[in-house]
Coordinates of C-alpha atoms in Angstrom, one line a residue:
M287 CA 182.0 -9.5 7.6
T288 CA 179.7 -8.6 10.4
I289 CA 179.2 -9.5 14.0
T290 CA 176.4 -8.9 16.5
S291 CA 176.3 -5.9 18.9
T292 CA 173.8 -5.3 21.7
H293 CA 174.3 -1.6 22.0
G294 CA 171.0 0.0 22.7
G295 CA 169.2 -3.0 24.0
H296 CA 168.9 -5.4 21.1
D297 CA 171.0 -7.1 18.4
R298 CA 172.1 -5.4 15.3
A299 CA 174.7 -6.0 12.6
V300 CA 178.0 -4.1 13.1
P301 CA 180.8 -4.1 10.6
F302 CA 183.9 -6.0 11.7
G303 CA 186.1 -2.9 11.3
A304 CA 183.9 -1.0 13.6
T305 CA 184.2 -3.7 16.2
V306 CA 188.0 -3.6 16.0
T307 CA 187.9 0.1 16.5
A308 CA 185.6 -0.4 19.5
Q309 CA 188.0 -2.9 21.0
R310 CA 190.9 -0.5 20.5
A311 CA 188.9 2.3 22.1
R312 CA 188.2 0.1 25.1
R313 CA 191.9 -0.7 25.5
I314 CA 192.9 2.9 25.3
E315 CA 190.2 3.9 27.7
A316 CA 191.4 1.3 30.2
V317 CA 194.9 2.7 30.3
F318 CA 194.0 6.3 30.0
G319 CA 191.1 6.1 32.5
A320 CA 193.2 4.2 35.1
T321 CA 196.0 6.8 34.9
V322 CA 193.6 9.7 35.5
E323 CA 191.8 7.8 38.3
Y324 CA 195.0 7.2 40.2
L325 CA 196.1 10.8 39.7
A326 CA 192.7 12.0 41.1
A327 CA 193.0 9.6 44.0
L328 CA 196.5 10.9 44.8
L329 CA 195.3 14.5 44.7
I330 CA 192.6 13.7 47.3
V331 CA 195.2 12.2 49.6
C332 CA 197.4 15.3 49.1
E333 CA 194.5 17.6 49.9
I334 CA 193.8 15.8 53.2
L335 CA 197.4 15.9 54.3
I336 CA 197.8 19.6 53.4
L337 CA 194.7 20.7 55.2
L338 CA 195.4 18.6 58.2
A339 CA 198.9 20.1 58.4
G340 CA 197.4 23.5 58.4
V341 CA 195.0 22.7 61.2
I342 CA 197.7 21.1 63.4
A343 CA 200.2 24.0 62.8
R344 CA 197.6 26.7 63.4
Y345 CA 195.6 25.4 66.3
Y346 CA 197.9 23.0 68.1
L347 CA 201.4 24.5 67.4
S348 CA 200.3 28.1 67.1
T349 CA 202.5 28.5 64.0
P350 CA 200.2 29.0 61.0
L351 CA 201.5 27.7 57.6
P352 CA 200.8 30.5 55.1
W353 CA 201.2 28.3 52.1
T354 CA 198.6 25.6 52.9
D355 CA 195.6 27.5 51.6
E356 CA 197.4 28.3 48.3
A357 CA 198.6 24.7 47.8
A358 CA 195.1 23.3 48.6
S359 CA 193.5 25.8 46.2
I360 CA 195.9 24.9 43.3
L361 CA 195.5 21.1 43.8
F362 CA 191.7 21.5 44.3
L363 CA 191.1 22.9 40.8
W364 CA 193.2 20.0 39.4
L365 CA 191.1 17.6 41.5
A366 CA 187.9 19.1 40.2
S367 CA 189.1 18.9 36.6
L368 CA 190.5 15.3 36.8
G369 CA 187.5 14.2 38.8
S370 CA 185.2 15.5 36.0
V371 CA 187.2 13.3 33.6
V372 CA 186.7 10.3 35.9
A373 CA 183.0 11.0 36.2
F374 CA 182.7 11.3 32.4
R375 CA 184.4 8.0 31.9
R376 CA 182.1 6.3 34.4
G377 CA 179.0 8.0 33.0
E378 CA 178.3 9.6 36.4
H379 CA 177.8 13.2 35.4
M380 CA 174.3 14.2 36.6
R381 CA 171.6 13.7 34.0
M382 CA 167.9 13.7 33.9
T383 CA 167.0 10.4 32.2
A384 CA 163.4 10.0 33.2
L385 CA 162.1 10.8 29.7
V386 CA 165.0 9.2 27.8
A387 CA 164.4 5.9 29.7
R388 CA 160.8 5.8 28.4
T389 CA 161.8 5.7 24.8
S390 CA 162.5 2.7 22.6
P391 CA 165.9 1.0 22.8
D392 CA 167.0 2.4 19.4
R393 CA 165.9 6.0 20.3
Q394 CA 167.5 5.7 23.7
A395 CA 170.8 4.6 22.2
F396 CA 170.6 7.5 19.8
L397 CA 169.9 10.1 22.6
D398 CA 172.7 8.7 24.7
T399 CA 175.1 9.1 21.8
V400 CA 173.8 12.6 21.1
A401 CA 174.5 13.4 24.8
I402 CA 178.2 12.4 24.3
A403 CA 178.4 14.4 21.0
A404 CA 176.9 17.5 22.6
A405 CA 179.4 17.2 25.4
L406 CA 182.2 16.9 23.0
A407 CA 181.0 20.0 21.1
F408 CA 180.9 22.1 24.3
L409 CA 184.3 20.8 25.4
V410 CA 185.9 21.6 22.0
F411 CA 184.4 25.1 21.9
A412 CA 185.5 25.9 25.5
L413 CA 189.0 24.5 25.1
G414 CA 190.4 27.5 23.2
P415 CA 189.1 30.1 25.6
A416 CA 190.3 28.0 28.5
Y417 CA 193.9 27.9 27.1
E418 CA 193.7 31.6 26.5
Y419 CA 192.5 32.2 30.1
A420 CA 195.3 30.0 31.5
S421 CA 197.9 31.9 29.4
E422 CA 196.7 35.2 30.8
E423 CA 197.4 33.9 34.3
I424 CA 201.1 33.4 33.7
H425 CA 202.1 36.8 34.9
I426 CA 200.1 36.6 38.2
V427 CA 202.2 35.2 41.1
T428 CA 200.8 33.7 44.2
P429 CA 201.8 35.5 47.4
A430 CA 203.0 32.6 49.6
L431 CA 204.4 30.0 47.2
E432 CA 205.4 32.6 44.6
L433 CA 204.2 30.4 41.8
S434 CA 202.7 31.5 38.5
N435 CA 198.9 31.2 38.7
A436 CA 199.1 29.5 35.4
W437 CA 200.0 26.3 37.3
R438 CA 196.5 26.4 38.8
A439 CA 194.6 27.8 35.8
A440 CA 196.1 25.2 33.5
A441 CA 193.9 22.6 35.2
L442 CA 190.8 23.8 33.2
P443 CA 192.2 23.4 29.7
V444 CA 193.9 20.1 30.6
G445 CA 190.6 18.8 32.2
L446 CA 188.6 19.9 29.2
A447 CA 191.0 18.4 26.7
L448 CA 191.0 15.1 28.6
M449 CA 187.2 15.1 28.8
A450 CA 187.1 15.7 25.0
M451 CA 189.4 12.7 24.5
M452 CA 187.2 10.6 26.7
S453 CA 184.2 11.7 24.7
L454 CA 185.8 10.5 21.5
I455 CA 186.8 7.2 23.1
R456 CA 183.2 6.7 24.3
L457 CA 181.8 7.4 20.8
F458 CA 184.2 4.9 19.2
K459 CA 183.4 2.3 21.9
S460 CA 179.9 2.0 20.6
G461 CA 181.3 0.5 17.3
N462 CA 178.2 1.7 15.5
W463 CA 179.3 4.2 12.8
R464 CA 175.7 4.9 11.6
L465 CA 174.7 5.8 15.2
I466 CA 177.8 8.0 15.7
S467 CA 177.3 9.8 12.3
A468 CA 173.6 10.4 13.0
S469 CA 174.3 11.8 16.4
V470 CA 177.2 14.0 15.4
A471 CA 175.2 15.3 12.4
A472 CA 172.2 16.1 14.6
V473 CA 174.4 18.2 16.9
A474 CA 176.2 19.9 14.0
V475 CA 172.9 20.8 12.4
L476 CA 171.6 22.4 15.6
F477 CA 174.7 24.4 16.0
A478 CA 174.5 25.5 12.4
V479 CA 170.9 26.6 12.8
F480 CA 171.7 28.8 15.8
A481 CA 174.8 30.2 14.1
A482 CA 172.7 31.2 11.1
A483 CA 170.1 32.8 13.4
R484 CA 172.7 35.1 15.0
P485 CA 171.5 38.3 13.3
L486 CA 167.9 37.6 14.3
L487 CA 168.9 36.7 17.9
Q488 CA 170.8 40.0 18.4
D489 CA 167.6 41.9 17.7
L490 CA 165.5 40.0 20.3
G491 CA 166.9 41.6 23.5
N492 CA 165.9 40.0 26.7
L493 CA 163.8 37.4 24.9
N494 CA 167.2 35.6 24.4
L495 CA 167.2 34.9 28.1
V496 CA 164.1 32.7 27.6
I497 CA 165.5 31.1 24.4
F498 CA 168.8 30.1 25.9
F499 CA 168.3 29.8 29.7
V500 CA 164.9 28.3 29.6
G501 CA 164.6 26.8 26.1
V502 CA 168.1 25.5 25.3
S503 CA 169.0 24.5 28.9
G504 CA 165.6 23.0 29.6
I505 CA 165.4 20.9 26.4
T506 CA 169.0 19.7 26.7
V507 CA 168.4 18.6 30.3
L508 CA 165.2 16.7 29.3
L509 CA 167.1 15.0 26.4
G510 CA 169.5 13.5 28.9
I511 CA 172.5 15.7 28.2
P512 CA 174.6 16.1 31.4
I513 CA 173.3 19.0 33.4
A514 CA 176.7 20.7 33.5
V515 CA 177.0 20.5 29.7
A516 CA 173.4 21.8 29.3
F517 CA 174.3 24.8 31.4
G518 CA 177.5 25.3 29.5
L519 CA 175.9 25.1 26.1
A520 CA 173.2 27.6 27.1
T521 CA 175.7 30.1 28.4
F522 CA 178.1 29.6 25.6
G523 CA 175.4 30.2 23.0
F524 CA 174.0 33.2 24.8
L525 CA 177.4 34.9 25.1
T526 CA 178.5 34.0 21.6
L527 CA 175.4 34.8 19.6
T528 CA 173.8 37.7 21.5
T529 CA 176.7 39.6 23.1
T530 CA 180.1 40.9 22.3
L531 CA 181.7 39.5 25.5
P532 CA 184.8 37.3 25.1
I533 CA 184.2 33.6 25.9
T534 CA 187.1 33.7 28.3
V535 CA 184.6 35.2 30.7
L536 CA 182.7 31.9 30.7
V537 CA 185.9 30.1 31.6
G538 CA 186.8 32.6 34.3
R539 CA 183.4 32.1 35.9
M540 CA 183.8 28.3 35.7
D541 CA 187.2 28.7 37.4
E542 CA 185.6 30.9 40.1
G543 CA 182.8 28.4 40.7
M544 CA 184.9 25.2 40.7
S545 CA 187.8 26.5 42.9
H546 CA 186.0 28.3 45.7
I547 CA 188.0 27.4 48.8
I548 CA 184.9 26.5 50.8
L549 CA 184.1 23.7 48.3
I550 CA 187.3 21.9 49.2
S551 CA 185.2 20.2 51.8
V552 CA 183.0 18.5 49.2
P553 CA 185.4 15.7 48.1
L554 CA 186.6 15.3 51.7
F555 CA 183.1 14.8 53.1
V556 CA 182.2 12.4 50.3
F557 CA 185.3 10.4 51.2
L558 CA 184.4 10.5 54.9
G559 CA 180.9 9.2 54.1
L560 CA 182.3 6.2 52.2
L561 CA 184.9 5.6 54.9
I562 CA 182.4 5.4 57.7
E563 CA 180.4 2.8 55.8
M564 CA 183.6 0.8 55.2
T565 CA 184.7 0.9 58.8
G566 CA 181.3 -0.3 60.2
M567 CA 180.6 2.9 62.1
A568 CA 177.2 3.4 60.4
R569 CA 176.3 -0.2 61.2
A570 CA 177.1 0.3 64.9
M571 CA 174.8 3.3 65.1
V572 CA 172.0 1.5 63.4
A573 CA 172.5 -1.6 65.7
F574 CA 172.2 0.6 68.8
L575 CA 169.0 2.3 67.6
A576 CA 167.5 -1.1 66.7
S577 CA 168.3 -2.3 70.3
L578 CA 166.2 0.6 71.6
L579 CA 163.3 0.5 69.3
G580 CA 163.4 -2.7 67.3
H581 CA 160.8 -4.4 69.6
V582 CA 158.0 -1.8 69.2
R583 CA 155.5 -1.8 66.3
G584 CA 157.1 0.3 63.5
G585 CA 160.3 0.4 65.5
L586 CA 162.6 -0.3 62.6
S587 CA 161.0 2.4 60.6
Y588 CA 161.8 4.8 63.4
V589 CA 165.3 3.4 63.5
L590 CA 165.6 4.2 59.7
I591 CA 164.6 7.8 60.3
G592 CA 166.9 8.2 63.3
A593 CA 169.8 6.4 61.5
M594 CA 169.6 8.7 58.5
Y595 CA 169.6 11.7 60.8
L596 CA 172.8 10.5 62.6
V597 CA 174.6 9.2 59.5
S598 CA 173.9 12.4 57.6
G599 CA 175.6 14.3 60.4
I600 CA 178.8 12.5 59.4
S601 CA 178.9 12.0 55.6
G602 CA 177.2 14.9 53.9
S603 CA 176.4 12.5 51.0
K604 CA 172.8 11.1 50.8
V605 CA 173.9 8.3 48.5
A606 CA 176.4 7.2 51.1
D607 CA 173.8 7.5 53.9
M608 CA 171.3 5.3 52.1
A609 CA 173.9 2.8 51.1
A610 CA 175.1 2.5 54.7
V611 CA 171.7 2.1 56.3
T612 CA 169.7 0.0 53.8
P613 CA 171.6 -3.4 54.0
V614 CA 171.3 -3.3 57.8
L615 CA 167.6 -2.7 58.1
F616 CA 165.7 -3.7 54.9
P617 CA 166.0 -7.5 55.3
E618 CA 164.4 -7.5 58.8
M619 CA 161.8 -4.9 57.8
R620 CA 160.7 -7.2 55.0
K621 CA 160.4 -10.1 57.4
R622 CA 158.0 -7.9 59.4
G623 CA 155.7 -7.5 56.5
M624 CA 156.7 -4.2 55.0
T625 CA 156.4 -4.1 51.2
S626 CA 159.3 -3.1 49.0
G627 CA 157.3 0.0 47.9
E628 CA 156.8 1.1 51.5
L629 CA 160.5 0.6 52.3
V630 CA 161.8 2.7 49.4
A631 CA 159.2 5.4 50.0
L632 CA 160.4 5.8 53.6
L633 CA 164.1 5.6 52.5
A634 CA 163.6 8.3 49.9
T635 CA 161.7 10.7 52.2
T636 CA 164.3 10.3 55.0
G637 CA 166.8 11.4 52.4
A638 CA 164.8 14.6 51.9
Q639 CA 164.3 15.0 55.6
T640 CA 168.1 15.1 56.3
E641 CA 169.1 17.6 53.7
T642 CA 169.8 20.4 56.3
I643 CA 171.8 18.2 58.7
P644 CA 175.5 19.3 58.7
P645 CA 177.8 18.7 56.9
S646 CA 175.2 18.9 54.1
L647 CA 177.0 19.5 50.7
V648 CA 174.1 21.8 49.8
L649 CA 174.6 24.0 52.9
I650 CA 178.3 24.2 52.0
T651 CA 177.4 25.3 48.5
I652 CA 175.0 27.9 49.8
G653 CA 177.8 29.3 51.9
S654 CA 180.2 29.5 48.9
V655 CA 177.8 31.3 46.6
T656 CA 175.9 33.6 49.0
G657 CA 178.3 34.5 51.7
V658 CA 176.1 33.1 54.5
S659 CA 178.3 31.8 57.4
I660 CA 178.6 28.0 57.1
A661 CA 179.0 27.8 60.9
A662 CA 175.6 29.4 61.2
L663 CA 174.1 27.1 58.5
F664 CA 175.5 24.1 60.3
S665 CA 173.9 25.3 63.6
G666 CA 170.6 26.1 62.0
G667 CA 170.1 22.9 60.2
M668 CA 169.6 20.5 63.1
L669 CA 166.1 21.4 64.3
P670 CA 164.4 21.7 60.9
A671 CA 165.4 18.1 60.1
L672 CA 163.9 17.0 63.5
V673 CA 160.6 18.7 62.6
L674 CA 160.4 16.7 59.4
A675 CA 161.5 13.5 61.2
A676 CA 158.6 14.0 63.6
A677 CA 156.2 14.4 60.6
L678 CA 157.5 11.2 59.0
S679 CA 157.2 9.4 62.3
A680 CA 153.6 10.3 62.6
V681 CA 152.9 8.6 59.2
V682 CA 154.9 5.6 60.3
F683 CA 152.7 5.3 63.5
F684 CA 149.6 5.0 61.4
R685 CA 150.9 2.9 58.6
T686 CA 152.6 0.2 60.7
K687 CA 149.7 -0.8 62.9
K688 CA 149.5 -4.2 61.1
E689 CA 153.2 -4.9 61.2
V690 CA 154.0 -8.6 61.9
M691 CA 155.7 -8.8 65.3
A692 CA 155.8 -12.6 65.7
G693 CA 159.2 -13.7 67.0
V694 CA 160.4 -10.2 67.7
R695 CA 162.4 -10.1 70.9
R696 CA 163.0 -7.1 73.1
A697 CA 166.7 -6.4 73.7
T698 CA 167.9 -6.9 77.3
G699 CA 169.4 -4.0 79.3
R700 CA 172.8 -5.7 78.9
E701 CA 172.5 -5.9 75.1
I702 CA 171.4 -2.2 74.9
I703 CA 174.4 -1.1 77.0
L704 CA 176.8 -3.2 74.9
A705 CA 175.3 -1.7 71.7
L706 CA 175.6 1.8 73.1
V707 CA 179.3 1.3 74.1
T708 CA 180.0 -0.1 70.6
A709 CA 178.2 2.8 68.9
L710 CA 179.6 5.6 71.1
P711 CA 182.7 6.3 69.0
A712 CA 180.5 6.5 65.9
I713 CA 177.7 8.6 67.5
A714 CA 180.4 11.0 68.8
L715 CA 181.6 11.9 65.3
P716 CA 178.8 14.3 64.2
F717 CA 179.3 16.2 67.5
V718 CA 183.0 16.3 67.0
I719 CA 182.6 17.7 63.5
R720 CA 180.1 20.4 64.6
A721 CA 182.1 21.3 67.7
A722 CA 185.3 21.7 65.7
V723 CA 183.6 24.2 63.4
V724 CA 181.7 26.2 66.1
E725 CA 184.7 26.3 68.5
G726 CA 187.1 27.5 65.7
V727 CA 189.4 24.5 65.8
A728 CA 189.0 24.2 62.0
T729 CA 187.0 25.8 59.3
A730 CA 184.2 24.0 57.4
S731 CA 186.8 23.4 54.7
E732 CA 189.2 21.7 57.1
V733 CA 187.0 19.9 59.6
S734 CA 186.4 17.0 57.3
T735 CA 190.1 16.1 57.6
L736 CA 189.7 15.7 61.4
G737 CA 186.7 13.5 60.8
I738 CA 188.8 11.4 58.4
V739 CA 191.6 10.9 60.9
Y740 CA 189.1 10.1 63.6
T741 CA 187.4 7.5 61.4
F742 CA 190.7 5.9 60.5
I743 CA 191.7 5.6 64.2
V744 CA 188.3 4.3 65.3
G745 CA 188.1 1.9 62.3
I746 CA 191.5 0.5 63.0
V747 CA 191.6 0.4 66.8
I748 CA 187.9 -0.1 67.8
Y749 CA 185.9 -1.6 64.9
R750 CA 188.8 -3.3 63.2
Q751 CA 187.0 -3.3 59.8
M752 CA 189.5 -1.2 57.8
N753 CA 189.7 -2.9 54.4
W754 CA 192.8 -1.4 52.9
H755 CA 192.1 -2.9 49.5
R756 CA 189.0 -0.7 49.2
L757 CA 190.8 2.6 49.8
V758 CA 191.8 3.3 46.2
P759 CA 188.4 2.4 44.8
I760 CA 186.8 4.7 47.4
L761 CA 189.1 7.5 46.5
V762 CA 188.3 7.1 42.8
E763 CA 184.6 7.0 43.6
T764 CA 185.1 10.2 45.7
A765 CA 186.9 11.9 42.8
A766 CA 184.1 10.9 40.3
L767 CA 181.3 12.2 42.5
S768 CA 183.1 15.4 43.4
G769 CA 184.1 16.1 39.8
A770 CA 180.5 15.7 38.7
I771 CA 179.3 18.1 41.4
L772 CA 182.1 20.7 40.9
F773 CA 181.7 20.7 37.1
I774 CA 178.1 21.5 37.5
I775 CA 178.9 24.3 40.0
G776 CA 181.4 25.7 37.5
T777 CA 179.0 25.9 34.5
A778 CA 176.1 27.0 36.8
T779 CA 178.2 29.8 38.1
A780 CA 178.9 31.0 34.6
M781 CA 175.1 30.8 33.8
A782 CA 174.3 32.7 37.0
W783 CA 176.8 35.4 36.1
A784 CA 175.3 35.8 32.6
L785 CA 171.8 36.1 34.1
T786 CA 173.0 38.7 36.5
Q787 CA 174.8 40.7 33.8
S788 CA 171.7 40.6 31.7
G789 CA 169.7 42.5 34.3
F790 CA 167.5 39.4 35.0
S791 CA 168.3 39.5 38.7
N792 CA 167.0 43.1 39.0
S793 CA 163.8 42.2 37.2
L794 CA 163.3 39.1 39.4
A795 CA 163.9 41.2 42.6
A796 CA 161.3 43.7 41.5
A797 CA 158.8 41.1 40.6
M798 CA 159.2 39.2 43.9
A799 CA 159.1 42.5 45.9
A800 CA 155.8 43.4 44.2
L801 CA 154.1 40.2 45.3
P802 CA 151.2 40.8 47.7
G803 CA 151.5 39.4 51.2
G804 CA 155.1 40.3 51.9
A805 CA 157.5 37.7 53.3
G806 CA 154.9 35.0 53.7
T807 CA 154.0 35.0 50.0
F808 CA 157.7 35.2 49.1
L809 CA 158.4 32.1 51.1
A810 CA 155.5 30.3 49.6
V811 CA 156.6 31.1 46.1
S812 CA 160.2 30.1 46.9
I813 CA 159.0 26.8 48.2
V814 CA 157.1 26.0 45.0
M815 CA 160.0 27.3 42.9
F816 CA 162.7 25.2 44.7
I817 CA 160.6 22.0 44.8
V818 CA 160.4 22.3 41.0
L819 CA 164.1 23.2 40.6
G820 CA 165.1 20.4 43.0
S821 CA 163.3 17.8 40.9
V822 CA 164.7 19.0 37.6
L823 CA 168.2 20.3 38.4
E824 CA 169.0 18.7 41.8
G825 CA 170.0 20.8 44.8
I826 CA 173.5 21.9 44.1
P827 CA 173.1 23.3 40.5
A828 CA 169.8 24.9 41.5
I829 CA 171.3 26.7 44.5
V830 CA 174.3 27.8 42.5
L831 CA 172.1 29.1 39.7
F832 CA 169.4 30.9 41.8
G833 CA 171.0 31.3 45.3
P834 CA 172.9 34.6 44.3
L835 CA 169.6 35.9 42.9
M836 CA 167.1 34.9 45.6
F837 CA 169.1 35.4 48.9
P838 CA 169.5 39.2 48.4
I839 CA 165.7 39.4 47.7
A840 CA 165.0 37.4 50.9
A841 CA 167.1 39.9 52.8
Q842 CA 165.1 42.8 51.3
M843 CA 161.9 41.1 52.4
G844 CA 163.2 40.8 55.9
V845 CA 163.7 37.0 55.9
N846 CA 166.6 35.8 57.9
D847 CA 169.2 34.2 55.6
V848 CA 169.7 31.1 57.7
H849 CA 165.9 30.6 57.9
Y850 CA 165.6 31.1 54.2
A851 CA 168.4 28.6 53.5
M852 CA 166.6 25.9 55.6
V853 CA 163.4 26.5 53.7
V854 CA 164.9 26.3 50.2
V855 CA 167.1 23.4 51.0
L856 CA 164.2 21.3 52.4
A857 CA 162.1 22.3 49.4
M858 CA 164.8 21.2 47.0
G859 CA 165.1 18.0 49.0
I860 CA 161.4 17.2 48.6
G861 CA 161.7 17.8 44.9
L862 CA 164.9 15.7 44.6
F863 CA 163.4 12.7 46.3
A864 CA 159.8 12.8 45.1
P865 CA 158.8 10.9 42.0
P866 CA 158.3 11.0 39.1
F867 CA 161.2 13.4 38.3
G868 CA 163.2 13.4 41.5
V869 CA 166.5 11.6 40.7
G870 CA 167.1 11.0 44.5
Y871 CA 164.0 8.7 44.5
Y872 CA 165.5 6.6 41.7
A873 CA 168.8 6.5 43.6
A874 CA 166.9 5.1 46.6
C875 CA 165.2 2.5 44.4
A876 CA 168.6 1.4 43.0
I877 CA 170.2 1.1 46.5
G878 CA 167.1 -0.8 47.8
R879 CA 166.9 -2.9 44.7
V880 CA 163.2 -2.0 44.3
N881 CA 161.3 -1.3 41.1
P882 CA 160.5 2.5 41.0
S883 CA 156.9 1.8 40.2
E884 CA 156.4 0.0 43.5
G885 CA 157.0 3.1 45.6
I886 CA 154.9 5.7 43.7
R887 CA 151.7 5.2 45.7
P888 CA 153.2 4.4 49.2
I889 CA 155.4 7.6 49.0
V890 CA 152.4 10.0 48.7
P891 CA 151.6 10.2 52.5
Y892 CA 155.3 10.6 53.3
V893 CA 155.7 13.5 50.8
L894 CA 152.6 15.1 52.3
A895 CA 154.1 14.8 55.7
L896 CA 157.3 16.5 54.5
L897 CA 155.3 19.3 53.1
V898 CA 153.5 19.8 56.4
G899 CA 156.8 19.8 58.2
L900 CA 158.3 22.3 55.7
A901 CA 155.3 24.6 56.2
V902 CA 156.0 24.5 60.0
V903 CA 159.7 25.4 59.5
A904 CA 158.7 28.2 57.1
A905 CA 156.1 29.6 59.5
F906 CA 158.4 29.6 62.6
P907 CA 161.8 31.1 61.8
S908 CA 163.0 30.4 65.4
I909 CA 163.2 26.7 64.5
S910 CA 166.1 27.6 62.2
T911 CA 167.7 30.3 64.3
C912 CA 167.3 29.4 67.9
L913 CA 170.6 27.5 68.0
L914 CA 172.6 30.3 66.5
P915 CA 174.9 32.4 68.8
Q916 CA 172.7 35.3 67.9
A917 CA 169.2 35.0 66.3
A918 CA 170.6 36.0 62.9
G919 CA 172.5 34.4 60.1
G920 CA 174.6 36.9 58.1
A921 CA 177.7 36.6 56.2
G922 CA 180.9 35.5 57.8
K923 CA 183.9 33.3 57.4
P924 CA 183.4 29.7 56.5

């Protein structure tokens, strides 16, 4: 007996037994997935409460709690691991699907299943070393809580095991045994080929760097395998087949990357970004800007640029920023004659423009992997974004001369004042966050908790739009996005360590130092390099992978570290939001409900404007450093 399945885009015959298996897999996934999601949501709440207790006790009561950092660190690795499981269940691990999407439905279904099978293979191979790594941590005791460090380290093998289970469930959900068998066989054959080639690979020396870290990682990323898995497979293959190092080293570097105390702010800022959208704070800011500029030609485009600047100063999440601004502005902008392509082009490029505005997740990542002071990065990121905003505004001025203004009414002074009063609590939040870090009230890891409490109070007391039923879904969404980010950081940290140990960093430093033209040429090469990396890998994995290599070279070349951070972050932002490979562009299209093909031509002048603005930022270091307490970045506390 057979029934019809639509997996892969068109009908095909599927055996009845396979369908029963698929239905059972879906039921198991529903229970299993919901359990993990609620646990991850609970961990986020616990993190917020622990960090907030630490801030209150230290700053307001002058009685620091020595255990808060330890407890937060232990729970954070569990949150990262369970969040990765949630992201895997929801299919939200970062992938490059531009090439896969262009294939036929059958081939696309095959490649999607190969991606799951490849992830399962990596997880199974890493599970044993992860268990061994956690076992070795049993005898290490934390100083404040006096707990075995195995309680923290166990998060990795548990998370890997749960992701492996989720991989199996997702394979069985397809209900197509032929597709599953072909995909698993393809992955098994590739692994067997590499295993058989081990004697040859061990004689190739540094050529293996190209084979694994360019070839394997590049091909797997292009095939749509999750970026974190691609990095993990490349590093695992390199260590296993070409060195004698134990694989527990890979797990140790993953632990180091995923549990860095600075990165605790990632899930909290993601949650804050979703929270301000839910409470109506973003809508209030947009309404105020629209009351000021809505009556001028191109005014709503300027409002979009300004709104993204302000909202980015709160959330740190570009997806949250775009989702908050788009529903408010796009309908009216369409009424004024702007095409869908023009709208999404401007939306995407404002996403690139605001990459340096604190609390940017990329800036937090730079601080965690390079040692640059996050307070300095937060201070240095404000003006570079303004330069790019001015460049985009210049394009808007010339492209909106024919905007339809019929029926557009100028807001009265009373309406402007009312909109300002309504928006003031929302507008104040970015300044509260920045002041809390600069004045030492809270670290960059803790300040998001103050923002969350502030947003709850404002949402309940002033805007009265607190939808309590949405809190759990928002927490789950936060866990999924955070898990996807942190899992990439973990495997990218392992790859960066392997590259460093191989001597690649020394060779790269020597090659960059030998470039003619000194610091200017170095910055130009860095811009090109990070635009490409941003389009292929996205900002966070690119900076984790190459930040530890490039920032020391920048220091040797005499480039200020904060200035260099602004240049590379903006370059990655342009790559991330520029078609055809930038995934941020496709996220903007999805949020704006616009066909990606419509924005390809309109986005060109905006991208050129961003490049001009980036050139100005690169040429004048004072733009990035003039707001620092001293005209220098440097390492420091977060």
